[in-house]
Short mmCIF file of C-alpha atoms and ligand atoms in Angstrom, two decimals:
data_model
loop_
_atom_site.label_atom_id
_atom_site.label_comp_id
_atom_site.label_asym_id
_atom_site.label_seq_id
_atom_site.Cartn_x
_atom_site.Cartn_y
_atom_site.Cartn_z
CA UNK A 1 111.21 107.51 91.26
CA UNK A 2 108.73 110.41 89.97
CA UNK A 3 105.15 109.57 91.05
CA UNK A 4 102.80 111.25 88.39
CA UNK A 5 99.81 108.96 88.93
CA UNK A 6 97.69 110.34 92.07
CA UNK A 7 94.31 110.31 89.80
CA UNK A 8 94.87 106.47 90.61
CA UNK A 9 96.13 106.71 94.35
CA UNK A 10 98.01 109.28 96.07
CA UNK A 11 100.55 108.58 99.29
CA UNK A 12 99.39 108.66 102.64
CA UNK A 13 100.03 111.90 104.59
CA UNK A 14 102.18 112.09 107.44
CA UNK A 15 98.93 113.02 109.54
CA UNK A 16 96.99 110.16 108.34
CA UNK A 17 99.54 107.88 108.95
CA UNK A 18 99.89 109.08 112.63
CA UNK A 19 96.33 109.27 113.25
CA UNK A 20 95.77 105.66 111.87
CA UNK A 21 98.77 104.20 113.93
CA UNK A 22 98.04 106.02 117.31
CA UNK A 23 94.16 104.50 116.91
CA UNK A 24 95.45 101.15 116.49
CA UNK A 25 97.61 101.37 118.95
CA UNK A 26 95.34 103.02 121.61
CA UNK A 27 91.86 103.62 120.79
CA UNK A 28 91.09 100.04 119.44
CA UNK A 29 87.64 99.71 121.01
CA UNK A 30 84.41 99.13 119.19
CA UNK A 31 82.49 102.36 118.95
CA UNK A 32 79.24 100.62 119.78
CA UNK A 33 80.39 99.39 122.94
CA UNK A 34 79.46 101.24 126.12
CA UNK A 35 82.06 101.38 128.34
CA UNK A 36 84.75 104.30 127.86
CA UNK A 37 87.45 102.36 125.71
CA UNK A 38 84.63 102.02 123.33
CA UNK A 39 83.11 105.28 123.73
CA UNK A 40 86.53 107.13 123.03
CA UNK A 41 86.53 105.31 119.81
CA UNK A 42 82.74 106.77 119.18
CA UNK A 43 84.07 109.95 119.85
CA UNK A 44 86.59 109.85 117.43
CA UNK A 45 84.36 108.63 114.87
CA UNK A 46 82.02 111.57 115.18
CA UNK A 47 85.01 114.33 115.14
CA UNK A 48 86.18 112.56 111.72
CA UNK A 49 82.51 112.85 110.81
CA UNK A 50 82.21 116.49 111.93
CA UNK A 51 85.74 117.14 110.22
CA UNK A 52 84.50 115.90 107.12
CA UNK A 53 81.17 117.38 106.99
CA UNK A 54 82.69 120.94 107.66
CA UNK A 55 85.01 120.49 104.39
CA UNK A 56 81.97 120.24 102.09
CA UNK A 57 79.64 122.44 103.67
CA UNK A 58 77.45 119.80 105.15
CA UNK A 59 76.24 118.93 108.64
CA UNK A 60 77.37 115.57 110.40
CA UNK A 61 74.21 113.61 110.03
CA UNK A 62 74.48 113.67 106.38
CA UNK A 63 77.96 112.00 106.24
CA UNK A 64 78.01 108.33 105.86
CA UNK A 65 80.96 106.29 105.94
CA UNK A 66 81.95 103.74 103.36
CA UNK A 67 84.68 101.46 101.89
CA UNK A 68 85.46 103.92 99.41
CA UNK A 69 84.41 105.75 96.42
CA UNK A 70 82.52 102.86 94.59
CA UNK A 71 80.71 101.97 97.39
CA UNK A 72 79.34 105.43 97.96
CA UNK A 73 78.51 105.71 94.10
CA UNK A 74 76.60 102.54 94.24
CA UNK A 75 74.80 103.22 97.51
CA UNK A 76 73.78 106.90 96.27
CA UNK A 77 72.62 105.62 93.00
CA UNK A 78 70.60 102.51 94.24
CA UNK A 79 69.25 104.77 96.98
CA UNK A 80 67.82 107.28 94.47
CA UNK A 81 66.52 104.81 92.03
CA UNK A 82 64.69 102.98 94.53
CA UNK A 83 63.18 106.16 95.86
CA UNK A 84 62.43 107.00 92.02
CA UNK A 85 60.72 103.53 91.72
CA UNK A 86 58.35 104.17 94.87
CA UNK A 87 56.80 107.26 92.56
CA UNK A 88 57.07 105.25 89.41
CA UNK A 89 59.71 107.66 88.28
CA UNK A 90 62.40 105.17 86.26
CA UNK A 91 64.41 107.19 84.42
CA UNK A 92 68.12 108.30 85.18
CA UNK A 93 70.76 110.85 83.38
CA UNK A 94 74.07 110.73 83.55
CA UNK A 95 76.87 110.97 80.77
CA UNK A 96 79.32 108.66 78.79
CA UNK A 97 82.49 109.48 80.30
CA UNK A 98 81.80 108.54 84.02
CA UNK A 99 83.86 106.16 86.35
CA UNK A 100 82.56 102.55 85.82
CA UNK A 101 81.52 102.56 89.49
CA UNK A 102 78.55 104.86 88.02
CA UNK A 103 78.32 103.46 84.27
CA UNK A 104 78.15 99.68 85.60
CA UNK A 105 75.89 100.53 88.44
CA UNK A 106 73.52 102.09 86.12
CA UNK A 107 73.99 99.43 83.36
CA UNK A 108 72.65 96.74 86.24
CA UNK A 109 69.43 99.62 86.69
CA UNK A 110 68.77 99.11 83.10
CA UNK A 111 68.51 95.41 83.14
CA UNK A 112 66.10 96.26 86.21
CA UNK A 113 63.76 98.16 84.00
CA UNK A 114 65.35 101.51 84.52
CA UNK A 115 65.85 103.92 81.40
CA UNK A 116 69.07 105.54 81.30
CA UNK A 117 70.15 108.77 79.38
CA UNK A 118 74.02 109.30 78.93
CA UNK A 119 74.54 112.63 77.85
CA UNK A 120 77.36 113.34 75.18
CA UNK A 121 80.66 115.03 76.62
CA UNK A 122 81.98 117.62 73.90
CA UNK A 123 85.28 117.81 72.42
CA UNK A 124 86.57 119.94 75.40
CA UNK A 125 85.65 117.28 77.83
CA UNK A 126 82.67 119.02 79.53
CA UNK A 127 79.30 118.66 79.27
CA UNK A 128 76.72 121.26 79.05
CA UNK A 129 74.13 122.16 81.60
CA UNK A 130 71.40 122.89 78.78
CA UNK A 131 71.47 119.40 77.64
CA UNK A 132 70.67 118.35 81.25
CA UNK A 133 67.60 120.84 80.97
CA UNK A 134 66.46 119.12 77.68
CA UNK A 135 66.98 116.03 79.08
CA UNK A 136 64.95 115.87 81.91
CA UNK A 137 61.58 114.46 81.75
CA UNK A 138 58.68 113.83 83.73
CA UNK A 139 59.90 110.36 85.08
CA UNK A 140 63.43 111.28 85.72
CA UNK A 141 64.44 110.34 89.40
CA UNK A 142 68.47 111.19 89.15
CA UNK A 143 70.82 113.38 87.74
CA UNK A 144 74.44 111.49 88.38
CA UNK A 145 77.48 113.51 87.12
CA UNK A 146 81.11 113.69 88.22
CA UNK A 147 82.67 116.87 89.62
CA UNK A 148 86.00 116.28 87.64
CA UNK A 149 87.02 113.53 85.26
CA UNK A 150 89.54 110.80 86.63
CA UNK A 151 91.32 110.77 83.34
CA UNK A 152 91.30 113.81 81.37
CA UNK A 153 90.83 116.01 84.49
CA UNK A 154 87.95 118.31 83.07
CA UNK A 155 85.64 119.92 85.99
CA UNK A 156 82.16 120.01 85.15
CA UNK A 157 79.83 122.78 85.50
CA UNK A 158 78.28 121.34 88.89
CA UNK A 159 76.69 124.54 90.01
CA UNK A 160 74.55 125.01 86.97
CA UNK A 161 73.35 121.58 86.66
CA UNK A 162 72.77 121.33 90.56
CA UNK A 163 70.67 124.68 90.13
CA UNK A 164 68.57 123.25 87.16
CA UNK A 165 67.98 119.81 89.04
CA UNK A 166 66.76 121.82 92.11
CA UNK A 167 64.53 123.68 89.80
CA UNK A 168 63.29 120.78 88.31
CA UNK A 169 62.64 118.60 91.38
CA UNK A 170 65.12 115.69 90.72
CA UNK A 171 67.61 114.45 92.95
CA UNK A 172 71.30 115.51 92.03
CA UNK A 173 74.40 112.80 92.75
CA UNK A 174 78.01 113.51 92.16
CA UNK A 175 81.07 111.64 92.15
CA UNK A 176 83.26 114.06 93.49
CA UNK A 177 85.96 111.75 94.13
CA UNK A 178 88.55 113.38 92.07
CA UNK A 179 87.37 116.84 93.00
CA UNK A 180 87.62 116.54 97.32
CA UNK A 181 90.68 117.81 98.69
CA UNK A 182 91.74 119.25 95.44
CA UNK A 183 89.14 121.80 94.31
CA UNK A 184 86.56 123.91 96.40
CA UNK A 185 83.28 121.46 96.79
CA UNK A 186 80.31 123.01 98.74
CA UNK A 187 76.90 120.93 98.76
CA UNK A 188 74.93 123.88 99.54
CA UNK A 189 76.59 126.10 96.93
CA UNK A 190 76.14 123.64 94.14
CA UNK A 191 72.83 122.18 95.21
CA UNK A 192 74.15 118.57 95.56
CA UNK A 193 71.97 115.88 97.36
CA UNK A 194 74.18 113.41 97.35
CA UNK A 195 78.30 113.00 96.87
CA UNK A 196 80.51 110.38 97.07
CA UNK A 197 84.29 110.88 97.91
CA UNK A 198 87.30 108.41 98.95
CA UNK A 199 90.09 109.05 101.13
CA UNK A 200 92.84 107.44 98.96
CA UNK A 201 92.54 109.90 96.53
CA UNK A 202 93.25 112.69 98.76
CA UNK A 203 96.08 111.39 100.82
CA UNK A 204 93.91 109.03 103.21
CA UNK A 205 94.34 105.40 103.26
CA UNK A 206 92.58 102.93 100.81
CA UNK A 207 89.41 101.40 101.43
CA UNK A 208 87.75 104.47 102.99
CA UNK A 209 85.45 107.12 101.82
CA UNK A 210 81.99 108.75 102.56
CA UNK A 211 78.69 109.46 101.08
CA UNK A 212 77.10 112.71 101.57
CA UNK A 213 72.96 112.47 101.64
CA UNK A 214 70.84 115.57 102.24
CA UNK A 215 68.75 115.64 105.46
CA UNK A 216 65.86 114.00 104.73
CA UNK A 217 66.87 111.59 101.76
CA UNK A 218 66.46 107.79 102.51
CA UNK A 219 69.00 105.94 101.72
CA UNK A 220 69.12 102.21 100.70
CA UNK A 221 71.34 100.02 102.31
CA UNK A 222 73.92 97.82 100.22
CA UNK A 223 74.98 96.22 103.66
CA UNK A 224 72.20 94.51 106.03
CA UNK A 225 73.08 93.77 109.81
CA UNK A 226 73.83 95.97 112.72
CA UNK A 227 72.78 99.58 112.95
CA UNK A 228 75.78 101.10 112.97
CA UNK A 229 75.82 104.46 110.84
CA UNK A 230 72.43 105.49 111.65
CA UNK A 231 71.50 102.16 110.11
CA UNK A 232 72.48 103.22 106.87
CA UNK A 233 75.57 100.95 106.63
CA UNK A 234 75.88 97.64 108.99
CA UNK A 235 79.44 96.78 109.99
CA UNK A 236 82.21 97.78 112.86
CA UNK A 237 83.22 101.28 111.68
CA UNK A 238 86.72 101.12 110.35
CA UNK A 239 87.77 103.70 112.69
CA UNK A 240 91.54 104.26 112.63
CA UNK A 241 90.98 104.58 108.60
CA UNK A 242 88.15 107.02 108.88
CA UNK A 243 89.94 109.22 111.50
CA UNK A 244 92.96 109.20 109.11
CA UNK A 245 90.80 110.26 105.97
CA UNK A 246 89.39 113.15 108.33
CA UNK A 247 93.08 114.09 109.30
CA UNK A 248 93.93 113.93 105.31
CA UNK A 249 91.07 116.19 104.48
CA UNK A 250 91.31 118.63 106.72
CA UNK A 251 95.11 118.91 105.66
CA UNK A 252 94.28 119.05 101.98
CA UNK A 253 91.62 121.48 102.62
CA UNK A 254 93.89 123.95 104.70
CA UNK A 255 96.07 124.11 102.02
CA UNK A 256 94.30 123.98 98.90
CA UNK A 257 94.53 127.17 97.21
CA UNK A 258 98.33 127.29 97.77
CA UNK A 259 98.74 123.49 96.32
CA UNK A 260 96.48 124.31 93.42
CA UNK A 261 98.18 127.53 92.67
CA UNK A 262 101.59 125.64 92.38
CA UNK A 263 100.13 122.70 90.87
CA UNK A 264 98.60 124.83 87.83
CA UNK A 265 101.83 126.24 86.98
CA UNK A 266 103.61 122.74 87.20
CA UNK A 267 100.71 121.92 84.87
CA UNK A 268 101.54 124.90 82.73
CA UNK A 269 105.38 124.01 82.12
CA UNK A 270 104.32 120.31 81.59
CA UNK A 271 101.84 121.12 79.07
CA UNK A 272 104.20 123.46 77.21
CA UNK A 273 106.90 121.17 76.94
CA UNK A 274 104.89 117.80 75.54
CA UNK A 275 103.12 120.12 73.08
CA UNK A 276 106.56 120.42 71.31
CA UNK A 277 106.13 116.86 70.38
CA UNK A 278 104.81 116.74 66.86
CA UNK A 279 101.19 115.34 66.29
CA UNK A 280 100.46 115.72 69.88
CA UNK A 281 97.28 117.18 71.19
CA UNK A 282 96.33 117.67 75.24
CA UNK A 283 92.86 115.86 75.95
CA UNK A 284 90.29 118.29 77.62
CA UNK A 285 89.73 121.81 77.89
CA UNK A 286 92.97 123.51 79.33
CA UNK A 287 91.77 125.62 82.32
CA UNK A 288 88.57 123.76 83.37
CA UNK A 289 90.67 120.96 84.87
CA UNK A 290 92.09 119.50 87.68
CA UNK A 291 95.38 121.27 88.85
CA UNK A 292 97.51 118.45 88.43
CA UNK A 293 96.23 116.80 85.77
CA UNK A 294 97.88 116.23 82.13
CA UNK A 295 96.53 113.79 79.36
CA UNK A 296 97.88 114.11 75.95
CA UNK A 297 97.48 111.87 72.94
CA UNK A 298 100.40 111.22 70.66
CA UNK A 299 99.78 109.94 67.06
CA UNK A 300 101.40 106.87 66.03
CA UNK A 301 102.11 105.11 68.98
CA UNK A 302 100.54 102.61 71.65
CA UNK A 303 100.05 104.10 75.45
CA UNK A 304 100.86 100.90 76.78
CA UNK A 305 104.05 100.55 75.76
CA UNK A 306 104.97 104.18 76.50
CA UNK A 307 103.89 103.14 79.89
CA UNK A 308 106.47 100.43 80.23
CA UNK A 309 109.30 102.73 78.65
CA UNK A 310 108.71 105.55 81.04
CA UNK A 311 108.52 103.00 84.08
CA UNK A 312 112.04 101.41 82.79
CA UNK A 313 113.08 105.57 83.41
CA UNK A 314 111.52 105.70 87.21
CA UNK A 315 108.12 107.62 86.17
CA UNK A 316 104.72 106.08 87.25
CA UNK A 317 102.14 107.49 84.72
CA UNK A 318 98.81 105.98 83.36
CA UNK A 319 97.35 105.70 79.88
CA UNK A 320 93.62 105.75 80.88
CA UNK A 321 91.85 103.15 83.09
CA UNK A 322 90.38 100.86 80.58
CA UNK A 323 93.69 100.18 79.29
CA UNK A 324 95.85 99.72 82.37
CA UNK A 325 93.26 97.00 83.51
CA UNK A 326 94.50 94.94 80.43
CA UNK A 327 91.59 95.35 78.38
CA UNK A 328 92.57 95.95 74.80
CA UNK A 329 89.92 98.92 74.18
CA UNK A 330 91.14 102.29 74.38
CA UNK A 331 89.91 104.61 77.35
CA UNK A 332 85.84 105.14 76.94
CA UNK A 333 86.48 108.69 78.28
CA UNK A 334 88.97 109.14 74.90
CA UNK A 335 86.37 107.99 73.15
CA UNK A 336 83.47 109.97 74.75
CA UNK A 337 85.22 113.49 73.85
CA UNK A 338 85.53 112.31 70.14
CA UNK A 339 89.13 110.79 70.15
CA UNK A 340 89.35 107.89 67.39
CA UNK A 341 90.50 104.33 68.11
CA UNK A 342 93.68 104.55 66.88
CA UNK A 343 94.47 108.20 68.63
CA UNK A 344 92.70 107.29 72.06
CA UNK A 345 95.34 104.10 71.94
CA UNK A 346 98.10 106.56 72.37
CA UNK A 347 97.16 108.26 75.32
CA UNK A 348 99.39 109.23 78.44
CA UNK A 349 97.92 110.67 81.66
CA UNK A 350 100.25 112.65 84.04
CA UNK A 351 98.45 113.31 87.14
CA UNK A 352 100.85 115.37 89.64
CA UNK A 353 101.19 115.61 93.54
CA UNK A 354 101.66 118.52 95.27
CA UNK A 355 105.23 118.22 96.00
CA UNK A 356 106.05 117.89 92.44
CA UNK A 357 109.14 119.85 91.58
CA UNK A 358 109.98 122.15 88.29
CA UNK A 359 113.35 119.54 87.66
CA UNK A 360 110.85 116.53 87.81
CA UNK A 361 108.36 118.19 85.24
CA UNK A 362 111.34 118.82 82.76
CA UNK A 363 112.40 115.34 83.64
CA UNK A 364 109.13 114.22 82.53
CA UNK A 365 109.03 116.23 79.35
CA UNK A 366 112.53 115.00 78.16
CA UNK A 367 111.97 111.38 79.00
CA UNK A 368 108.35 111.44 77.31
CA UNK A 369 109.62 113.03 74.17
CA UNK A 370 112.49 110.73 74.14
CA UNK A 371 110.04 107.67 74.63
CA UNK A 372 107.52 108.62 71.90
CA UNK A 373 110.56 109.44 69.32
CA UNK A 374 111.73 105.99 69.85
CA UNK A 375 108.40 104.34 69.74
CA UNK A 376 107.29 105.88 66.54
CA UNK A 377 111.11 105.26 64.91
CA UNK A 378 109.62 101.56 64.82
CA UNK A 379 105.68 102.22 64.58
CA UNK A 380 104.47 100.67 61.11
CA UNK A 381 101.33 103.10 61.91
CA UNK A 382 103.90 106.17 61.83
CA UNK A 383 105.89 105.04 58.90
CA UNK A 384 102.34 105.33 57.13
CA UNK A 385 101.83 108.47 58.33
CA UNK A 386 105.03 109.68 57.23
CA UNK A 387 104.73 108.21 53.82
CA UNK A 388 101.27 109.73 53.43
CA UNK A 389 99.72 106.21 52.82
CA UNK A 390 97.43 107.83 55.99
CA UNK A 391 96.33 111.07 57.14
CA UNK A 392 97.29 112.44 60.22
CA UNK A 393 94.67 113.37 62.73
CA UNK A 394 96.24 115.45 65.21
C1 PLP B 1 88.88 106.25 92.02
C2 PLP B 1 87.55 106.86 91.53
C3 PLP B 1 86.10 105.99 92.20
C4 PLP B 1 86.52 104.60 93.07
O1 PLP B 1 86.84 105.23 94.26
P1 PLP B 1 87.31 103.95 95.03
O2 PLP B 1 87.46 104.32 96.72
O3 PLP B 1 88.64 103.35 94.81
O4 PLP B 1 86.61 102.78 95.34
C5 PLP B 1 85.21 106.52 91.65
N1 PLP B 1 84.94 107.74 90.93
C6 PLP B 1 86.15 108.05 90.53
C7 PLP B 1 85.95 109.60 89.60
C8 PLP B 1 87.52 107.76 90.80
O5 PLP B 1 88.16 108.59 90.41
#
């Protein structure tokens, strides 16, 4: 099997598995208990907090453990909205190609009376900092934007947007789920106030993540109950999962540059190979993108059929989050960068893992070429395009 869907989830690292198992076997006490067995779990928890904090340039008290990226996004946005409401500020700025954890939270807030501006994403898959500056109003309480897009991998100008938010005194939340552990992220350098991350996107376990909240920002609880996590999230902490997340992140951070170099070489090879397919196009800027992300559109085919046939060949890929979830709508991300419906339907995301080999990349190129040609051979849309009854877009 060739696993090329690392943007959906990653395989747990050996270090993460080992940490998790040993804690489940040995240090399984409740970190809120006062006897030594509980306090040992508490120490593990606090060490994990310090480790995670140091990777993103935060202090441990600014890290709150959550059940993953979605919860962190929800809590960050709801907290900023509550702080805004208290000052009569009810305007939020974001972009059209955010993850649904952000977009759906924003729609819920709109129903509660907030005004939301979703800025356009340009054809290159990037937002423009000046447009954020222009969109900020007197009543803007939050700017929320993703560090790197989960479908097309484009890396946003976070530092520039952060500087604008700081200057305008507006809270800045970054969904960094795709970035943390893969590219350098530092909350100080980027002037980030709130940041979401998820363990299973960097070789940690599923169901664990963290929210960074700059010192002094009052969080709104999503889950009420006990006083865990300094009263900001109730519930006995998932100590094995949290420690495994810290182990995975520490390891990813230690090898980040070397992994990125290698992945960029593989990505370049894969892009060059897929470009040989006629009437195809890379989605998103070629250089401002995550080291392992490749996303293409092929005219005249359906992404879903492409995926199923690649699966038969032992290749795990994705066609964009909306399609895979069984919805008939093409990806909101591809529509946001201006791909028309027909073209957006023929998309393929290959997100490479750090251990991908050149041979695997070549296998992927050959398989995609073969499957695209096969699907086109009986596609009515392709026949119309070839007969000149329809114009090619790509
Ligand atoms: C995966 C992902 C999320 C959701 O994280 P979960 O831990 O799966 O809840 C949020 N945002 C982005 C950009 C993601 O890629």
